[in-house]
Amino acid sequence: MAKEATLGLTETPPPPQEQYPGALIFGTLGYAPFAAGLYTNNRFGTEWLTLFGAALCGISAGVFWMAEAAIAIAYPEPWNKGKALGYWLTYRLGGQILGGAINLGLNADRNEAGKVSYTVFLIFIALQASGPLVALFLNKPEKAWIDRTKVSLKTRARSSFWLIVSFQGGWWTWATVLVTKFHHAPRTYDWSSYGFGHAFAVYIFLTIGFQINYLFLYFIITNLAETEDQVIRYAALLRGTESAWQAVSYGLTSIPIMGSVGAVYINFGLWAVAIGPAWLLVRHFGADWDHYGHDGEQQTKREDEVRDTPSPERVSDSIKI
């Protein structure tokens, strides 16, 4: 009986992209218990489920953050990664907007400080419990496709960097002025109060700036990583570092002076300190094409070569006998 054999090939573990759905499903499992803990604490004052749910969410969310970033970077072609990351962050922010709309709609008639309605958590539990089912519909990378851009890497990297730096500087300056003013004359704002827009607008712009900066960080990762394993490693390192500093920030803002003005002052200072090291890295992106004279055209040719290169699976199939 004839048997199929391969020349010089051994059985290898599945490629990283085939493991993404399982990691994504596992990463969604902790969110519903965490929301359930918040619900029982809000309605009945229960504390143990809040702590237990937070621990579960912390374990699963770490995997989820790594998987979502790896999927957003690994699925598209090399020349489409930035656009795909933009779509990913758009969907992610869309979920936050939906959650905020639900929260506002159920609590719009309240005009005092305090907790939200427990009905909010019931809706969030239902949405988060559907996460593992939605993750099952994740396509394989070869089934996703987005049109590419003709703008050169050097132009995209440098223009985006200085645009982000400029806007971030303006927003942190604005935030510094506001928190200093509120520190000397504190008050509580409701969304229907006079002056709410003046106080809330900077929060909106800082949130926008955070997401834009986030997108740019993943753009940097895509240009640093050379393999999918490195994509996962760098994405995990970024999300892990983010989580660690968020934990530090939560601890710092529990101190009254830090919560009122100190955190903004520190972030403003970190923005200024980070400009130099970040530029030393970004200025190298696309610089290898300078000697051609037309970096955009040469980059497009290189991307065409990458696109036309046969995949390892296709090579493997071609040498079977």
Short mmCIF file of C-alpha atoms in Angstrom, two decimals:
data_model
loop_
_atom_site.label_atom_id
_atom_site.label_comp_id
_atom_site.label_asym_id
_atom_site.label_seq_id
_atom_site.Cartn_x
_atom_site.Cartn_y
_atom_site.Cartn_z
CA MET A 1 0.00 0.00 0.00
CA ALA A 2 1.38 3.33 -1.04
CA LYS A 3 2.03 5.77 1.73
CA GLU A 4 2.42 9.51 1.50
CA ALA A 5 5.86 10.74 2.53
CA THR A 6 7.61 14.06 2.69
CA LEU A 7 11.24 14.88 2.00
CA GLY A 8 13.07 16.20 5.04
CA LEU A 9 9.91 17.26 6.84
CA THR A 10 8.87 16.41 10.38
CA GLU A 11 5.63 16.96 12.19
CA THR A 12 5.54 20.45 13.70
CA PRO A 13 3.17 22.07 16.14
CA PRO A 14 0.37 24.18 14.69
CA PRO A 15 1.39 27.71 13.72
CA PRO A 16 0.65 30.47 16.25
CA GLN A 17 -2.29 31.85 14.28
CA GLU A 18 -4.18 28.54 14.64
CA GLN A 19 -3.97 28.87 18.43
CA TYR A 20 -5.51 32.35 18.52
CA PRO A 21 -9.20 31.29 18.72
CA GLY A 22 -8.58 29.11 21.78
CA ALA A 23 -6.60 31.84 23.51
CA LEU A 24 -9.27 34.40 22.64
CA ILE A 25 -12.05 32.18 24.03
CA PHE A 26 -10.13 31.56 27.26
CA GLY A 27 -9.43 35.27 27.55
CA THR A 28 -13.14 36.13 27.60
CA LEU A 29 -14.12 33.71 30.36
CA GLY A 30 -13.26 35.90 33.34
CA TYR A 31 -15.22 39.01 32.42
CA ALA A 32 -18.73 37.72 33.20
CA PRO A 33 -17.80 36.49 36.74
CA PHE A 34 -16.17 39.84 37.41
CA ALA A 35 -19.31 41.71 36.30
CA ALA A 36 -21.38 39.33 38.42
CA GLY A 37 -19.24 40.22 41.42
CA LEU A 38 -19.80 43.92 40.79
CA TYR A 39 -23.54 43.27 40.51
CA THR A 40 -23.81 41.40 43.81
CA ASN A 41 -21.67 44.02 45.53
CA ASN A 42 -23.78 46.85 44.14
CA ARG A 43 -27.10 45.25 45.08
CA PHE A 44 -26.38 43.09 48.14
CA GLY A 45 -23.01 44.33 49.42
CA THR A 46 -21.29 40.99 48.73
CA GLU A 47 -17.51 41.29 48.61
CA TRP A 48 -16.07 37.78 48.12
CA LEU A 49 -17.46 37.34 44.61
CA THR A 50 -16.10 40.74 43.61
CA LEU A 51 -12.60 39.70 44.68
CA PHE A 52 -12.92 36.21 43.18
CA GLY A 53 -14.30 37.57 39.90
CA ALA A 54 -11.52 40.15 39.75
CA ALA A 55 -8.92 37.39 40.16
CA LEU A 56 -10.50 35.32 37.38
CA CYS A 57 -10.72 38.35 35.13
CA GLY A 58 -7.11 39.20 35.82
CA ILE A 59 -5.98 35.74 34.73
CA SER A 60 -8.12 35.53 31.62
CA ALA A 61 -7.76 39.18 30.59
CA GLY A 62 -3.99 38.81 30.38
CA VAL A 63 -4.42 36.09 27.76
CA PHE A 64 -7.16 38.05 26.03
CA TRP A 65 -5.06 41.19 25.73
CA MET A 66 -2.18 39.21 24.28
CA ALA A 67 -4.43 37.33 21.84
CA GLU A 68 -6.37 40.33 20.57
CA ALA A 69 -3.17 42.25 19.90
CA ALA A 70 -1.53 39.28 18.16
CA ILE A 71 -4.63 38.74 16.00
CA ALA A 72 -4.80 42.38 14.99
CA ILE A 73 -1.13 42.35 13.98
CA ALA A 74 -0.76 38.83 12.53
CA TYR A 75 -3.93 38.57 10.42
CA PRO A 76 -3.43 41.31 7.80
CA GLU A 77 -0.73 41.47 5.15
CA PRO A 78 2.44 43.39 6.13
CA TRP A 79 1.32 46.55 4.31
CA ASN A 80 -2.16 46.51 5.90
CA LYS A 81 -1.28 46.09 9.55
CA GLY A 82 -1.77 49.74 10.48
CA LYS A 83 -5.21 49.88 8.91
CA ALA A 84 -6.25 46.62 10.55
CA LEU A 85 -5.08 47.91 13.94
CA GLY A 86 -7.22 50.98 13.35
CA TYR A 87 -10.25 48.79 12.72
CA TRP A 88 -9.51 46.77 15.85
CA LEU A 89 -9.32 49.84 18.07
CA THR A 90 -12.47 51.22 16.43
CA TYR A 91 -14.41 48.07 17.34
CA ARG A 92 -12.90 48.10 20.81
CA LEU A 93 -13.90 51.71 21.40
CA GLY A 94 -17.31 50.95 19.93
CA GLY A 95 -17.84 48.49 22.76
CA GLN A 96 -16.82 51.12 25.31
CA ILE A 97 -19.19 53.64 23.73
CA LEU A 98 -22.00 51.09 23.87
CA GLY A 99 -21.27 50.41 27.53
CA GLY A 100 -21.19 54.12 28.30
CA ALA A 101 -24.45 54.66 26.45
CA ILE A 102 -26.12 51.87 28.45
CA ASN A 103 -24.79 53.31 31.69
CA LEU A 104 -25.93 56.83 30.83
CA GLY A 105 -29.33 55.72 29.59
CA LEU A 106 -30.10 53.85 32.81
CA ASN A 107 -28.78 56.58 35.12
CA ALA A 108 -29.60 59.79 33.25
CA ASP A 109 -32.23 60.83 35.80
CA ARG A 110 -29.74 60.82 38.69
CA ASN A 111 -27.93 64.04 39.54
CA GLU A 112 -25.90 63.10 42.62
CA ALA A 113 -22.62 61.31 43.21
CA GLY A 114 -22.91 57.61 44.06
CA LYS A 115 -23.26 54.16 42.54
CA VAL A 116 -25.00 53.25 39.27
CA SER A 117 -28.12 51.13 38.89
CA TYR A 118 -27.53 47.38 39.29
CA THR A 119 -29.43 46.84 36.03
CA VAL A 120 -26.32 48.09 34.23
CA PHE A 121 -24.37 45.06 35.44
CA LEU A 122 -27.05 42.62 34.31
CA ILE A 123 -26.72 43.91 30.75
CA PHE A 124 -22.94 43.76 30.91
CA ILE A 125 -23.03 40.19 32.23
CA ALA A 126 -25.18 39.14 29.28
CA LEU A 127 -22.88 40.84 26.78
CA GLN A 128 -19.70 39.44 28.31
CA ALA A 129 -21.10 35.93 28.59
CA SER A 130 -21.57 35.94 24.81
CA GLY A 131 -17.85 36.64 24.28
CA PRO A 132 -16.69 32.99 24.07
CA LEU A 133 -19.39 32.22 21.50
CA VAL A 134 -18.42 35.17 19.35
CA ALA A 135 -14.76 34.11 19.48
CA LEU A 136 -15.70 30.78 17.86
CA PHE A 137 -16.47 32.63 14.62
CA LEU A 138 -12.90 33.90 14.28
CA ASN A 139 -11.63 33.28 10.74
CA LYS A 140 -8.21 32.00 9.81
CA PRO A 141 -5.72 34.72 8.83
CA GLU A 142 -5.74 33.78 5.15
CA LYS A 143 -9.47 34.56 4.97
CA ALA A 144 -9.01 38.20 6.05
CA TRP A 145 -8.02 40.82 3.55
CA ILE A 146 -7.80 44.64 3.45
CA ASP A 147 -6.55 47.02 0.75
CA ARG A 148 -3.04 48.31 1.26
CA THR A 149 -1.64 51.83 1.28
CA LYS A 150 0.91 53.44 -1.05
CA VAL A 151 2.24 55.87 1.55
CA SER A 152 5.85 55.11 2.46
CA LEU A 153 6.80 53.76 5.86
CA LYS A 154 9.14 56.66 6.57
CA THR A 155 6.43 59.24 5.89
CA ARG A 156 3.82 57.39 7.95
CA ALA A 157 6.14 56.89 10.91
CA ARG A 158 7.53 60.41 11.18
CA SER A 159 4.38 62.38 10.41
CA SER A 160 2.29 60.26 12.78
CA PHE A 161 4.87 60.57 15.54
CA TRP A 162 5.08 64.37 15.50
CA LEU A 163 1.34 64.77 15.07
CA ILE A 164 0.69 62.59 18.12
CA VAL A 165 3.37 64.33 20.17
CA SER A 166 1.93 67.77 19.36
CA PHE A 167 -1.66 66.90 20.19
CA GLN A 168 -0.69 65.04 23.35
CA GLY A 169 1.31 68.03 24.55
CA GLY A 170 -1.65 70.34 24.00
CA TRP A 171 -4.08 68.06 25.80
CA TRP A 172 -1.81 67.52 28.81
CA THR A 173 -1.28 71.27 29.06
CA TRP A 174 -5.04 71.75 29.06
CA ALA A 175 -5.51 69.02 31.68
CA THR A 176 -2.81 70.53 33.90
CA VAL A 177 -4.50 73.93 33.88
CA LEU A 178 -7.92 72.40 34.67
CA VAL A 179 -6.86 70.12 37.54
CA THR A 180 -4.92 72.99 39.12
CA LYS A 181 -8.04 75.16 38.91
CA PHE A 182 -10.29 72.44 40.35
CA HIS A 183 -7.80 71.71 43.12
CA HIS A 184 -8.13 75.26 44.39
CA ALA A 185 -11.90 75.42 43.80
CA PRO A 186 -13.27 71.83 43.95
CA ARG A 187 -16.83 71.02 42.91
CA THR A 188 -18.93 68.10 41.62
CA TYR A 189 -20.30 68.15 38.07
CA ASP A 190 -23.36 66.33 36.76
CA TRP A 191 -23.77 65.90 33.02
CA SER A 192 -26.61 68.45 33.11
CA SER A 193 -24.65 70.99 35.20
CA TYR A 194 -23.41 74.26 33.78
CA GLY A 195 -19.72 73.96 32.97
CA PHE A 196 -19.79 70.19 32.52
CA GLY A 197 -18.57 70.43 28.93
CA HIS A 198 -15.64 72.58 30.00
CA ALA A 199 -14.62 69.97 32.56
CA PHE A 200 -15.41 66.86 30.51
CA ALA A 201 -14.03 67.82 27.09
CA VAL A 202 -10.41 67.35 28.12
CA TYR A 203 -11.24 63.81 29.27
CA ILE A 204 -12.64 63.05 25.82
CA PHE A 205 -9.55 64.40 24.10
CA LEU A 206 -7.20 62.54 26.42
CA THR A 207 -9.13 59.33 25.73
CA ILE A 208 -8.84 59.92 22.00
CA GLY A 209 -5.16 60.65 22.41
CA PHE A 210 -4.63 57.47 24.40
CA GLN A 211 -6.21 55.34 21.67
CA ILE A 212 -4.24 57.07 18.91
CA ASN A 213 -1.04 56.59 20.87
CA TYR A 214 -2.03 52.96 21.45
CA LEU A 215 -2.44 52.44 17.74
CA PHE A 216 0.97 53.94 17.11
CA LEU A 217 2.61 51.63 19.66
CA TYR A 218 1.29 48.60 17.77
CA PHE A 219 2.51 50.18 14.55
CA ILE A 220 5.96 50.22 16.18
CA ILE A 221 5.61 46.57 17.16
CA THR A 222 4.76 45.54 13.61
CA ASN A 223 7.94 47.19 12.37
CA LEU A 224 10.13 45.71 15.09
CA ALA A 225 8.88 42.11 14.92
CA GLU A 226 10.20 39.85 12.19
CA THR A 227 8.22 36.68 13.00
CA GLU A 228 4.79 35.87 14.41
CA ASP A 229 6.43 34.57 17.58
CA GLN A 230 8.01 37.98 18.06
CA VAL A 231 4.66 39.66 17.41
CA ILE A 232 3.10 37.68 20.25
CA ARG A 233 6.08 38.29 22.53
CA TYR A 234 6.18 42.05 21.89
CA ALA A 235 2.41 42.41 22.16
CA ALA A 236 2.40 40.49 25.44
CA LEU A 237 5.27 42.63 26.73
CA LEU A 238 3.40 45.81 25.81
CA ARG A 239 0.14 44.71 27.41
CA GLY A 240 1.92 43.36 30.48
CA THR A 241 3.80 46.62 30.94
CA GLU A 242 0.57 48.53 30.49
CA SER A 243 -1.16 46.43 33.15
CA ALA A 244 1.71 46.85 35.59
CA TRP A 245 1.74 50.63 35.27
CA GLN A 246 -2.04 50.77 35.53
CA ALA A 247 -1.77 48.90 38.83
CA VAL A 248 0.82 51.44 39.99
CA SER A 249 -1.38 54.32 38.86
CA TYR A 250 -4.39 52.96 40.74
CA GLY A 251 -2.29 52.81 43.86
CA LEU A 252 -0.94 56.34 43.38
CA THR A 253 -4.33 57.90 42.69
CA SER A 254 -5.65 56.45 45.95
CA ILE A 255 -3.53 59.17 47.59
CA PRO A 256 -5.74 62.31 47.64
CA ILE A 257 -3.17 64.76 46.28
CA MET A 258 -2.19 62.36 43.50
CA GLY A 259 -5.82 61.77 42.56
CA SER A 260 -6.53 65.48 42.32
CA VAL A 261 -3.45 66.90 40.58
CA GLY A 262 -0.36 64.70 41.00
CA ALA A 263 -1.27 62.04 38.43
CA VAL A 264 -1.78 64.63 35.69
CA TYR A 265 1.48 66.37 36.56
CA ILE A 266 3.39 63.06 36.41
CA ASN A 267 1.82 62.07 33.09
CA PHE A 268 2.66 65.46 31.63
CA GLY A 269 6.27 64.98 32.71
CA LEU A 270 6.43 61.44 31.34
CA TRP A 271 5.12 62.71 28.00
CA ALA A 272 8.02 65.18 27.78
CA VAL A 273 10.64 62.65 28.87
CA ALA A 274 9.45 60.01 26.37
CA ILE A 275 9.75 62.20 23.26
CA GLY A 276 13.53 61.84 22.86
CA PRO A 277 13.85 58.05 23.25
CA ALA A 278 10.79 57.46 21.09
CA TRP A 279 12.19 59.60 18.28
CA LEU A 280 15.52 57.75 18.39
CA LEU A 281 13.56 54.60 17.49
CA VAL A 282 10.95 55.98 15.09
CA ARG A 283 13.46 57.87 12.93
CA HIS A 284 14.92 54.55 11.73
CA PHE A 285 11.62 53.28 10.29
CA GLY A 286 11.80 53.46 6.52
CA ALA A 287 15.27 55.04 6.56
CA ASP A 288 16.77 52.00 4.79
CA TRP A 289 15.01 53.06 1.59
CA ASP A 290 16.55 56.52 1.38
CA HIS A 291 19.35 55.54 -1.00
CA TYR A 292 16.78 54.52 -3.64
CA GLY A 293 15.47 58.06 -3.99
CA HIS A 294 11.81 56.97 -4.08
CA ASP A 295 11.22 55.10 -0.86
CA GLY A 296 7.51 54.61 -1.46
CA GLU A 297 8.03 52.87 -4.80
CA GLN A 298 10.79 50.62 -3.48
CA GLN A 299 8.76 49.72 -0.40
CA THR A 300 5.81 48.80 -2.60
CA LYS A 301 8.07 46.49 -4.63
CA ARG A 302 9.32 44.81 -1.46
CA GLU A 303 5.74 44.37 -0.22
CA ASP A 304 4.77 42.82 -3.56
CA GLU A 305 7.61 40.33 -3.14
CA VAL A 306 6.39 39.43 0.35
CA ARG A 307 2.85 38.98 -0.90
CA ASP A 308 3.90 36.73 -3.78
CA THR A 309 6.18 34.53 -1.65
CA PRO A 310 4.57 31.07 -1.25
CA SER A 311 3.54 30.13 2.27
CA PRO A 312 5.32 27.26 4.13
CA GLU A 313 2.19 25.13 3.83
CA ARG A 314 2.15 25.58 0.05
CA VAL A 315 5.86 24.66 -0.18
CA SER A 316 5.25 21.61 1.97
CA ASP A 317 2.44 20.42 -0.27
CA SER A 318 4.54 20.87 -3.39
CA ILE A 319 7.29 18.49 -2.21
CA LYS A 320 5.08 15.64 -1.04
CA ILE A 321 5.51 12.37 -3.01
#
